[in-house]
Short mmCIF file of C-alpha atoms in Angstrom, two decimals:
data_model
loop_
_atom_site.label_atom_id
_atom_site.label_comp_id
_atom_site.label_asym_id
_atom_site.label_seq_id
_atom_site.Cartn_x
_atom_site.Cartn_y
_atom_site.Cartn_z
CA MET C 893 -156.95 -81.87 98.99
CA LYS C 894 -157.28 -81.21 95.49
CA LYS C 895 -154.23 -82.11 92.89
CA PHE C 896 -153.68 -80.85 89.39
CA PHE C 897 -152.05 -82.98 86.59
CA THR C 898 -148.82 -83.20 89.01
CA VAL C 899 -148.05 -82.80 92.34
CA LEU C 900 -145.87 -79.90 93.05
CA ALA C 901 -142.33 -80.51 93.86
CA LEU C 902 -139.13 -78.84 94.40
CA GLY C 903 -136.07 -79.09 92.20
CA CYS C 904 -133.19 -76.77 93.13
CA SER C 905 -129.91 -77.19 94.72
CA LEU C 906 -129.10 -75.84 98.27
CA PHE C 907 -125.73 -76.33 99.36
CA ALA C 908 -124.37 -73.04 101.14
CA THR C 909 -124.79 -72.57 104.63
CA ALA C 910 -126.07 -69.08 105.63
CA GLN C 911 -126.33 -67.73 108.82
CA ASP C 912 -127.38 -64.70 107.28
CA PHE C 913 -129.00 -63.73 103.68
CA ASP C 914 -129.75 -61.06 101.16
CA ARG C 915 -133.14 -59.74 103.20
CA GLN C 916 -133.60 -56.86 100.77
CA LYS C 917 -133.62 -59.54 97.72
CA MET C 918 -135.83 -61.89 99.83
CA ASP C 919 -138.32 -58.87 100.33
CA SER C 920 -138.25 -57.93 96.50
CA LEU C 921 -139.16 -61.55 95.54
CA PHE C 922 -142.60 -61.00 97.74
CA THR C 923 -142.90 -57.38 96.49
CA VAL C 924 -142.68 -58.59 92.76
CA VAL C 925 -145.24 -61.11 93.24
CA GLU C 926 -147.46 -58.85 94.98
CA LYS C 927 -146.83 -55.82 92.70
CA ASN C 928 -147.83 -57.90 89.88
CA ASP C 929 -150.77 -59.25 91.51
CA ARG C 930 -149.61 -62.81 91.21
CA GLY C 931 -150.27 -64.05 94.81
CA MET C 932 -151.27 -63.73 98.30
CA GLY C 933 -150.17 -65.46 101.24
CA SER C 934 -147.92 -65.61 104.08
CA PHE C 935 -143.95 -66.95 104.28
CA ALA C 936 -142.14 -67.89 107.23
CA ILE C 937 -138.51 -69.40 107.86
CA HIS C 938 -137.65 -70.64 111.36
CA LYS C 939 -134.37 -72.08 112.57
CA GLN C 940 -134.16 -74.44 115.59
CA ALA C 941 -137.48 -73.11 116.28
CA GLU C 942 -136.53 -69.64 116.18
CA PRO C 943 -137.83 -67.03 113.90
CA VAL C 944 -135.56 -65.98 110.80
CA TYR C 945 -137.63 -64.37 108.30
CA ALA C 946 -141.61 -63.72 107.65
CA ASN C 947 -143.31 -61.98 105.15
CA THR C 948 -147.18 -61.64 103.80
CA ILE C 949 -148.65 -60.40 100.68
CA GLY C 950 -151.97 -59.43 99.46
CA TYR C 951 -155.32 -59.70 101.39
CA SER C 952 -157.11 -62.15 104.03
CA ASP C 953 -160.67 -60.83 102.93
CA ILE C 954 -160.59 -58.70 99.72
CA SER C 955 -164.23 -57.64 100.36
CA LYS C 956 -163.34 -55.67 103.57
CA GLY C 957 -159.83 -54.74 102.52
CA THR C 958 -158.16 -56.91 105.15
CA LYS C 959 -154.47 -57.21 104.31
CA ALA C 960 -152.80 -60.25 105.59
CA ASN C 961 -150.34 -60.27 108.38
CA THR C 962 -148.43 -62.94 110.30
CA LEU C 963 -151.39 -64.01 112.34
CA THR C 964 -153.62 -64.73 109.58
CA LYS C 965 -154.75 -68.33 109.47
CA TYR C 966 -155.23 -70.15 106.36
CA ARG C 967 -156.56 -73.64 105.14
CA ILE C 968 -153.51 -76.04 104.98
CA GLY C 969 -155.11 -78.85 103.00
CA SER C 970 -153.06 -81.73 102.80
CA ILE C 971 -150.36 -80.85 105.19
CA SER C 972 -153.24 -81.88 107.83
CA LYS C 973 -152.35 -85.55 106.95
CA THR C 974 -149.09 -84.95 108.31
CA PHE C 975 -150.90 -84.34 111.54
CA THR C 976 -153.12 -87.07 111.38
CA ALA C 977 -150.33 -89.57 110.49
CA ALA C 978 -148.50 -88.50 113.60
CA MET C 979 -151.75 -89.10 115.74
CA ILE C 980 -152.30 -92.54 114.27
CA LEU C 981 -148.62 -93.47 115.09
CA GLN C 982 -148.88 -92.08 118.81
CA LEU C 983 -151.93 -94.95 119.01
CA VAL C 984 -149.57 -97.24 117.71
CA GLU C 985 -147.19 -96.39 120.44
CA GLU C 986 -149.80 -96.69 123.18
CA GLY C 987 -150.84 -100.17 122.01
CA LYS C 988 -154.45 -99.09 120.72
CA LEU C 989 -153.52 -100.01 117.01
CA SER C 990 -150.73 -101.84 115.19
CA LEU C 991 -149.39 -100.94 111.63
CA ASP C 992 -151.15 -104.17 110.75
CA THR C 993 -154.44 -103.60 112.21
CA GLN C 994 -156.90 -104.61 108.98
CA LEU C 995 -159.40 -101.70 108.04
CA SER C 996 -161.95 -104.51 108.47
CA LYS C 997 -161.82 -104.27 112.09
CA PHE C 998 -163.56 -100.90 112.01
CA TYR C 999 -165.09 -100.57 108.53
CA PRO C 1000 -166.00 -104.15 107.09
CA GLY C 1001 -168.05 -102.78 104.44
CA ILE C 1002 -165.22 -100.88 102.55
CA PRO C 1003 -163.97 -102.78 99.44
CA ASN C 1004 -161.08 -104.94 100.08
CA ALA C 1005 -161.34 -103.96 103.85
CA GLU C 1006 -159.93 -107.33 105.13
CA SER C 1007 -156.77 -107.02 103.15
CA ILE C 1008 -156.12 -103.34 103.87
CA SER C 1009 -153.86 -102.16 106.94
CA ILE C 1010 -153.32 -99.04 108.63
CA GLU C 1011 -149.96 -98.81 107.18
CA ASP C 1012 -151.39 -99.19 103.74
CA LEU C 1013 -153.88 -96.44 104.40
CA LEU C 1014 -150.81 -94.18 105.83
CA ARG C 1015 -148.65 -94.90 102.66
CA HIS C 1016 -151.53 -94.49 100.13
CA GLN C 1017 -151.12 -98.25 98.92
CA SER C 1018 -154.71 -99.09 99.77
CA GLY C 1019 -155.90 -99.04 96.04
CA LEU C 1020 -159.00 -97.30 97.33
CA PHE C 1021 -160.54 -94.63 94.96
CA ASN C 1022 -159.73 -90.97 95.73
CA PHE C 1023 -163.02 -90.04 96.41
CA THR C 1024 -162.30 -86.20 95.45
CA ASN C 1025 -161.67 -87.37 91.82
CA GLU C 1026 -165.29 -88.34 91.45
CA ASP C 1027 -167.24 -85.96 89.42
CA ALA C 1028 -169.81 -85.88 91.86
CA TYR C 1029 -167.29 -84.59 94.52
CA LEU C 1030 -167.83 -81.08 92.96
CA ASP C 1031 -171.43 -81.03 93.43
CA TYR C 1032 -171.40 -81.43 97.02
CA MET C 1033 -168.04 -80.47 98.43
CA GLU C 1034 -169.60 -77.10 99.83
CA GLN C 1035 -172.27 -79.19 101.81
CA PRO C 1036 -172.06 -80.83 105.18
CA LYS C 1037 -171.45 -84.68 104.85
CA SER C 1038 -172.14 -86.94 107.91
CA LYS C 1039 -169.67 -89.67 108.59
CA GLU C 1040 -172.53 -92.27 107.50
CA GLU C 1041 -173.00 -90.65 103.89
CA LEU C 1042 -169.23 -90.41 103.29
CA LEU C 1043 -168.88 -94.18 104.02
CA LYS C 1044 -171.56 -94.93 101.73
CA ILE C 1045 -169.70 -92.80 99.09
CA PHE C 1046 -166.49 -95.03 99.84
CA LYS C 1047 -168.29 -98.51 100.01
CA ALA C 1048 -169.73 -97.45 96.34
CA GLN C 1049 -166.30 -96.81 94.71
CA GLU C 1050 -164.58 -99.80 92.99
CA PRO C 1051 -160.84 -99.97 93.91
CA VAL C 1052 -158.32 -99.09 91.37
CA PHE C 1053 -155.39 -101.61 92.41
CA ALA C 1054 -154.86 -104.52 94.97
CA PRO C 1055 -153.81 -103.50 98.33
CA GLY C 1056 -149.89 -103.08 98.76
CA GLU C 1057 -149.61 -103.39 95.07
CA LYS C 1058 -148.37 -99.85 94.40
CA ASN C 1059 -148.78 -96.28 95.97
CA ASP C 1060 -151.14 -93.62 94.75
CA TYR C 1061 -152.58 -90.66 96.59
CA SER C 1062 -155.87 -90.74 97.82
CA ASN C 1063 -157.68 -88.73 100.20
CA THR C 1064 -160.23 -91.58 101.02
CA ASN C 1065 -157.26 -93.10 102.89
CA TYR C 1066 -156.97 -90.38 105.30
CA VAL C 1067 -160.63 -89.56 105.95
CA LEU C 1068 -160.72 -93.36 106.84
CA LEU C 1069 -157.93 -92.74 109.12
CA SER C 1070 -159.53 -89.95 110.83
CA PHE C 1071 -162.40 -91.70 111.50
CA ILE C 1072 -160.42 -94.58 112.97
CA LEU C 1073 -158.87 -91.83 115.37
CA GLU C 1074 -162.16 -90.96 116.36
CA ASP C 1075 -163.41 -94.67 117.00
CA VAL C 1076 -160.24 -95.34 119.13
CA ASP C 1077 -159.71 -92.09 121.03
CA GLY C 1078 -163.57 -91.95 121.60
CA LYS C 1079 -163.71 -88.06 120.88
CA ASN C 1080 -164.10 -86.10 117.70
CA TYR C 1081 -161.42 -84.93 115.44
CA ALA C 1082 -160.95 -81.44 116.68
CA GLU C 1083 -160.89 -82.50 120.23
CA ILE C 1084 -158.03 -85.29 119.45
CA LEU C 1085 -156.12 -82.61 117.42
CA LYS C 1086 -156.05 -80.10 120.46
CA ASN C 1087 -155.06 -82.84 122.95
CA ARG C 1088 -152.35 -84.54 121.21
CA ILE C 1089 -150.70 -81.80 119.19
CA THR C 1090 -151.79 -78.42 119.48
CA GLN C 1091 -151.99 -78.22 123.05
CA PRO C 1092 -148.72 -80.00 124.17
CA LEU C 1093 -147.07 -78.12 121.38
CA ASN C 1094 -148.79 -74.59 122.31
CA LEU C 1095 -149.58 -74.00 118.66
CA GLU C 1096 -152.42 -71.48 119.50
CA ASN C 1097 -153.26 -70.82 115.79
CA THR C 1098 -153.68 -74.36 114.69
CA TYR C 1099 -157.05 -76.24 114.78
CA TYR C 1100 -159.56 -78.17 112.79
CA GLY C 1101 -161.41 -75.71 110.64
CA ARG C 1102 -165.11 -74.93 110.42
CA LYS C 1103 -166.92 -72.33 108.06
CA ILE C 1104 -164.39 -69.47 107.54
CA ASP C 1105 -164.53 -66.24 109.95
CA SER C 1106 -162.88 -63.55 108.72
CA GLY C 1107 -163.46 -61.85 112.17
CA ASN C 1108 -161.15 -64.63 113.92
CA ALA C 1109 -158.32 -63.59 111.32
CA GLU C 1110 -159.07 -66.44 108.84
CA ALA C 1111 -158.37 -65.97 105.42
CA TYR C 1112 -160.91 -66.41 102.27
CA SER C 1113 -159.20 -68.02 99.41
CA TYR C 1114 -159.40 -66.62 95.67
CA GLN C 1115 -159.25 -67.71 92.05
CA LYS C 1116 -157.61 -65.29 89.66
CA LYS C 1117 -159.61 -64.65 86.41
CA LYS C 1118 -159.51 -61.04 85.11
CA ASP C 1119 -159.18 -60.08 88.83
CA TRP C 1120 -159.57 -61.90 92.00
CA GLN C 1121 -162.66 -64.03 92.56
CA PRO C 1122 -163.92 -65.80 95.67
CA ALA C 1123 -162.76 -69.48 95.74
CA THR C 1124 -165.20 -72.59 96.39
CA GLU C 1125 -165.29 -73.18 100.29
CA THR C 1126 -165.13 -76.67 100.87
CA ASP C 1127 -167.19 -77.95 104.10
CA LEU C 1128 -164.53 -79.31 106.31
CA SER C 1129 -166.63 -81.97 107.38
CA ILE C 1130 -165.47 -83.81 104.50
CA PRO C 1131 -161.75 -83.78 104.22
CA LEU C 1132 -161.42 -84.14 107.99
CA GLY C 1133 -157.85 -85.12 108.62
CA ALA C 1134 -157.28 -85.45 104.86
CA GLY C 1135 -157.44 -81.54 104.47
CA GLY C 1136 -159.31 -79.81 107.21
CA ILE C 1137 -156.81 -78.02 109.54
CA VAL C 1138 -156.44 -74.26 109.80
CA SER C 1139 -152.94 -72.90 110.68
CA THR C 1140 -150.20 -70.20 110.18
CA PRO C 1141 -146.88 -70.80 108.56
CA THR C 1142 -145.15 -69.99 112.08
CA ASP C 1143 -146.99 -72.95 113.54
CA LEU C 1144 -146.42 -75.30 111.05
CA ASN C 1145 -142.66 -74.34 111.17
CA LEU C 1146 -143.07 -75.12 114.98
CA PHE C 1147 -145.06 -78.76 114.28
CA PHE C 1148 -142.50 -79.54 112.07
CA THR C 1149 -139.28 -78.79 114.18
CA ALA C 1150 -141.14 -80.61 117.08
CA LEU C 1151 -141.94 -83.62 114.81
CA PHE C 1152 -138.11 -83.97 113.91
CA ASP C 1153 -137.20 -83.14 117.60
CA GLY C 1154 -138.98 -86.05 118.80
CA LYS C 1155 -141.53 -84.31 120.78
CA VAL C 1156 -144.42 -85.93 119.23
CA LEU C 1157 -143.18 -89.38 118.42
CA LYS C 1158 -140.40 -91.66 119.95
CA SER C 1159 -137.56 -92.14 117.41
CA ASP C 1160 -138.16 -95.54 116.25
CA THR C 1161 -141.62 -94.59 115.17
CA PHE C 1162 -140.69 -91.51 113.77
CA GLU C 1163 -137.83 -93.33 111.71
CA LYS C 1164 -140.77 -95.69 110.37
CA MET C 1165 -142.88 -92.71 109.51
CA LYS C 1166 -140.16 -90.74 107.31
CA ALA C 1167 -139.17 -94.10 105.85
CA LEU C 1168 -140.15 -93.67 102.25
CA LYS C 1169 -141.64 -96.95 100.41
CA ASN C 1170 -141.99 -95.98 96.43
CA GLY C 1171 -141.60 -92.38 97.61
CA PHE C 1172 -144.04 -92.34 100.13
CA GLY C 1173 -143.67 -91.87 103.95
CA MET C 1174 -146.44 -91.95 106.48
CA GLY C 1175 -147.76 -88.44 106.08
CA LEU C 1176 -144.38 -87.23 104.67
CA PHE C 1177 -142.64 -87.02 101.63
CA SER C 1178 -138.96 -86.37 100.40
CA TYR C 1179 -137.87 -83.34 98.31
CA PRO C 1180 -134.38 -83.88 96.93
CA PHE C 1181 -131.95 -81.49 96.29
CA ASN C 1182 -128.68 -82.79 94.79
CA ASP C 1183 -127.46 -84.92 97.53
CA LYS C 1184 -129.61 -83.42 100.06
CA SER C 1185 -133.22 -84.36 101.36
CA LEU C 1186 -136.10 -81.99 103.00
CA TYR C 1187 -139.12 -83.56 104.14
CA GLY C 1188 -142.73 -82.05 104.46
CA HIS C 1189 -145.83 -81.95 102.55
CA THR C 1190 -147.76 -79.89 100.25
CA GLY C 1191 -151.61 -79.04 100.37
CA GLY C 1192 -154.38 -77.59 98.19
CA ILE C 1193 -157.90 -76.89 98.92
CA ASP C 1194 -160.24 -74.31 97.16
CA GLY C 1195 -157.97 -71.61 96.48
CA PHE C 1196 -155.56 -72.13 99.29
CA ASN C 1197 -152.20 -73.65 98.43
CA SER C 1198 -149.49 -74.57 101.04
CA MET C 1199 -145.79 -76.12 101.20
CA SER C 1200 -143.97 -76.98 104.41
CA ILE C 1201 -140.59 -78.41 104.08
CA TYR C 1202 -138.03 -79.30 106.77
CA TYR C 1203 -134.35 -79.61 106.45
CA PRO C 1204 -132.72 -81.61 109.38
CA GLU C 1205 -129.30 -81.15 108.96
CA GLU C 1206 -129.76 -77.45 109.77
CA GLU C 1207 -132.79 -77.70 111.88
CA LEU C 1208 -134.56 -75.33 109.15
CA ALA C 1209 -138.23 -75.12 108.69
CA VAL C 1210 -139.92 -73.27 105.76
CA THR C 1211 -143.42 -72.90 105.26
CA TYR C 1212 -145.61 -70.91 102.25
CA ILE C 1213 -149.43 -70.73 102.40
CA SER C 1214 -151.05 -69.02 99.65
CA ASN C 1215 -154.89 -67.95 99.61
CA GLY C 1216 -154.29 -66.82 96.17
CA THR C 1217 -151.89 -67.92 93.47
CA ASP C 1218 -151.32 -66.92 89.91
CA PHE C 1219 -147.48 -67.69 90.26
CA SER C 1220 -146.34 -71.53 91.27
CA PRO C 1221 -146.07 -71.49 95.27
CA ASN C 1222 -143.21 -74.31 94.31
CA ASP C 1223 -141.36 -71.26 92.21
CA ILE C 1224 -141.91 -68.99 95.07
CA VAL C 1225 -140.42 -71.23 97.69
CA ILE C 1226 -137.44 -72.36 95.23
CA GLY C 1227 -136.94 -68.62 94.85
CA ALA C 1228 -136.86 -68.05 98.87
CA LEU C 1229 -134.49 -70.97 99.44
CA SER C 1230 -132.17 -69.92 96.64
CA ILE C 1231 -131.95 -66.29 98.32
CA PHE C 1232 -131.50 -67.92 101.70
CA TRP C 1233 -128.68 -70.17 100.56
CA ASP C 1234 -127.28 -67.24 98.32
CA LEU C 1235 -127.68 -69.04 95.39
CA ASP C 1236 -127.60 -67.41 91.93
CA TYR C 1237 -131.17 -66.42 91.57
CA THR C 1238 -132.95 -64.03 89.40
CA LEU C 1239 -136.09 -62.54 90.55
CA PRO C 1240 -139.16 -63.57 88.49
CA SER C 1241 -140.61 -60.79 85.77
CA PHE C 1242 -143.93 -60.93 84.47
CA GLU C 1243 -145.07 -59.62 81.10
CA PRO C 1244 -148.94 -58.66 80.94
CA ALA C 1245 -151.35 -61.09 79.61
CA MET C 1246 -152.29 -60.89 75.89
CA GLU C 1247 -155.96 -59.40 75.39
CA VAL C 1248 -157.70 -62.21 73.30
CA SER C 1249 -161.19 -60.95 72.03
CA GLN C 1250 -164.61 -63.17 73.11
CA GLU C 1251 -164.71 -64.11 69.58
CA LYS C 1252 -161.43 -65.39 69.21
CA LEU C 1253 -162.03 -67.38 73.04
CA GLU C 1254 -165.19 -69.24 71.59
CA GLN C 1255 -162.98 -70.84 68.98
CA TYR C 1256 -161.23 -72.82 71.72
CA THR C 1257 -164.10 -74.07 73.59
CA GLY C 1258 -165.51 -77.75 73.78
CA THR C 1259 -164.10 -81.01 75.42
CA TYR C 1260 -161.14 -82.65 74.48
CA GLY C 1261 -159.71 -86.13 75.20
CA SER C 1262 -157.59 -88.86 73.84
CA GLU C 1263 -157.07 -92.59 74.25
CA THR C 1264 -153.70 -92.27 75.94
CA PHE C 1265 -154.63 -89.47 78.17
CA PRO C 1266 -156.72 -90.36 81.25
CA LEU C 1267 -158.68 -87.23 81.61
CA GLU C 1268 -161.24 -85.10 79.61
CA VAL C 1269 -160.58 -81.23 79.54
CA LYS C 1270 -163.47 -79.14 79.07
CA ILE C 1271 -162.62 -75.53 77.77
CA PHE C 1272 -165.34 -72.92 78.22
CA ILE C 1273 -165.55 -69.07 78.82
CA GLU C 1274 -166.71 -67.52 82.43
CA ASP C 1275 -166.69 -64.21 83.60
CA GLU C 1276 -164.95 -63.22 80.13
CA THR C 1277 -162.04 -65.55 80.98
CA LEU C 1278 -161.27 -68.84 79.16
CA MET C 1279 -161.40 -71.72 81.81
CA GLY C 1280 -160.29 -75.32 81.74
CA GLN C 1281 -161.47 -78.28 84.02
CA ALA C 1282 -160.01 -81.64 83.86
CA THR C 1283 -162.26 -84.81 84.92
CA GLY C 1284 -163.03 -84.68 88.63
CA GLN C 1285 -161.07 -81.68 89.36
CA PRO C 1286 -161.81 -77.78 90.06
CA SER C 1287 -161.81 -75.47 87.02
CA PHE C 1288 -158.73 -73.27 86.58
CA PRO C 1289 -158.30 -70.07 84.73
CA LEU C 1290 -156.22 -69.74 81.48
CA GLU C 1291 -154.02 -66.62 80.52
CA ALA C 1292 -152.91 -66.21 77.11
CA TYR C 1293 -149.15 -65.87 76.27
CA ASP C 1294 -148.82 -66.20 72.57
CA GLU C 1295 -151.01 -66.64 69.53
CA ASN C 1296 -153.23 -69.72 70.45
CA LYS C 1297 -151.14 -70.63 73.47
CA PHE C 1298 -152.43 -70.04 77.23
CA GLN C 1299 -151.00 -71.09 80.72
CA PHE C 1300 -152.08 -71.87 83.96
CA THR C 1301 -148.67 -70.89 85.92
CA ARG C 1302 -149.79 -72.16 89.43
CA ALA C 1303 -149.54 -75.83 87.98
CA GLY C 1304 -146.93 -75.20 85.23
CA LEU C 1305 -149.26 -75.90 82.73
CA LYS C 1306 -149.66 -75.05 79.42
CA LEU C 1307 -152.15 -75.43 76.30
CA GLU C 1308 -151.50 -74.95 72.45
CA PHE C 1309 -154.72 -74.60 70.44
CA ASN C 1310 -155.27 -75.65 66.88
CA PRO C 1311 -158.78 -74.67 66.47
CA GLU C 1312 -159.16 -75.47 62.76
CA ALA C 1313 -158.05 -79.21 63.23
CA ASP C 1314 -160.08 -79.44 66.54
CA LYS C 1315 -156.85 -80.34 68.67
CA LEU C 1316 -155.10 -79.07 71.63
CA THR C 1317 -151.52 -79.68 72.83
CA LEU C 1318 -151.32 -80.18 76.53
CA PHE C 1319 -147.71 -79.51 78.33
CA GLN C 1320 -147.05 -80.27 81.50
CA GLY C 1321 -143.91 -81.92 83.80
CA GLY C 1322 -141.88 -82.30 80.71
CA GLY C 1323 -144.82 -84.26 78.79
CA SER C 1324 -146.95 -83.50 75.94
CA TYR C 1325 -150.27 -84.91 74.90
CA GLU C 1326 -152.39 -84.26 71.80
CA LEU C 1327 -156.01 -84.14 72.78
CA THR C 1328 -159.04 -84.01 70.01
CA ARG C 1329 -162.12 -81.83 70.48
CA LYS C 1330 -165.29 -84.12 70.69
#
């Protein structure tokens, strides 16, 4: 559901074949992450739908001391969109919808509904504002919302561009697609998911979630401050098919394998699903590795982060789901794949964070912005930890790594403060932005 300043993306080369790999080194990757308290979660590799490797680190419930295992279930965030897109395309195959069907047929009160098609929603090209980016979202995200309440929110938000003009990720698209699924199928989203996907594919640990139940082997999520603290718990009446599914790495690997094997959609329909327009498929993205392409989706909701990718040439499915992250999940997946393909790879090493006094941290607090940067960044102290929060996004902890320099490794974000000049420089994704304290 949530996004930081940039979307997680893979970026390494994978070009050796490996019927076997250095399992000890793979184990060591997860051991070093866990030993340094940099992450918690579950990882799995499947080839031709058969398990190749699995590992778990950390806890599913810290308060009870419950360690994660291969049956631990996690919220998968936006990987839910791949499921939703597949089910919408099943309706298209059945003649109950078409890709050209207009949103106005179902919800004429949504801005530009008469010009927005099902395909526009699937490809994030509707122009509808992403409701999870609104400041007010953080005030209600943990409370139940009815369909009528969500529609009222969507109707009140101004579009950000004309339908079809470009592609811009918006959770609003997939909540509306969830409503359309329910309208056409005459059932609730949970039943539709069960009838169309999880039951036919025997995905026993995948379902539309509700309030987290640790007694049902469901993981809570956490945010790292000085230690792991419980993260928010979004009420899943809000994201629906945009981010409301619970699953395991094994089930996700089996789902993506079945999707690519033609067990979910007809071949011509699936080709349309994975065809990219401006980098966007229908519930799928492509991640390049030199002249190779992997397909999949990433997700984030509360303290959960997830990544599922599929390599068609080798029928290889890889998933990592984290419920606590202080080291980029993207880097963990890159490391695991590098080891699997026997590429040159050095295990990460972690230096302890610098200790900074509360008096020193106070020098950095304030709200920073710039006319050339689209977001304001609030810097504040919480639980003796320096925190950041960009407009419309959850807060995140900052770790000192040098004098006046802090980082949020999960999002590849670095901040360099100049308190005397009331400025900070934000570095991410190869770009830098100078912001001024207001």
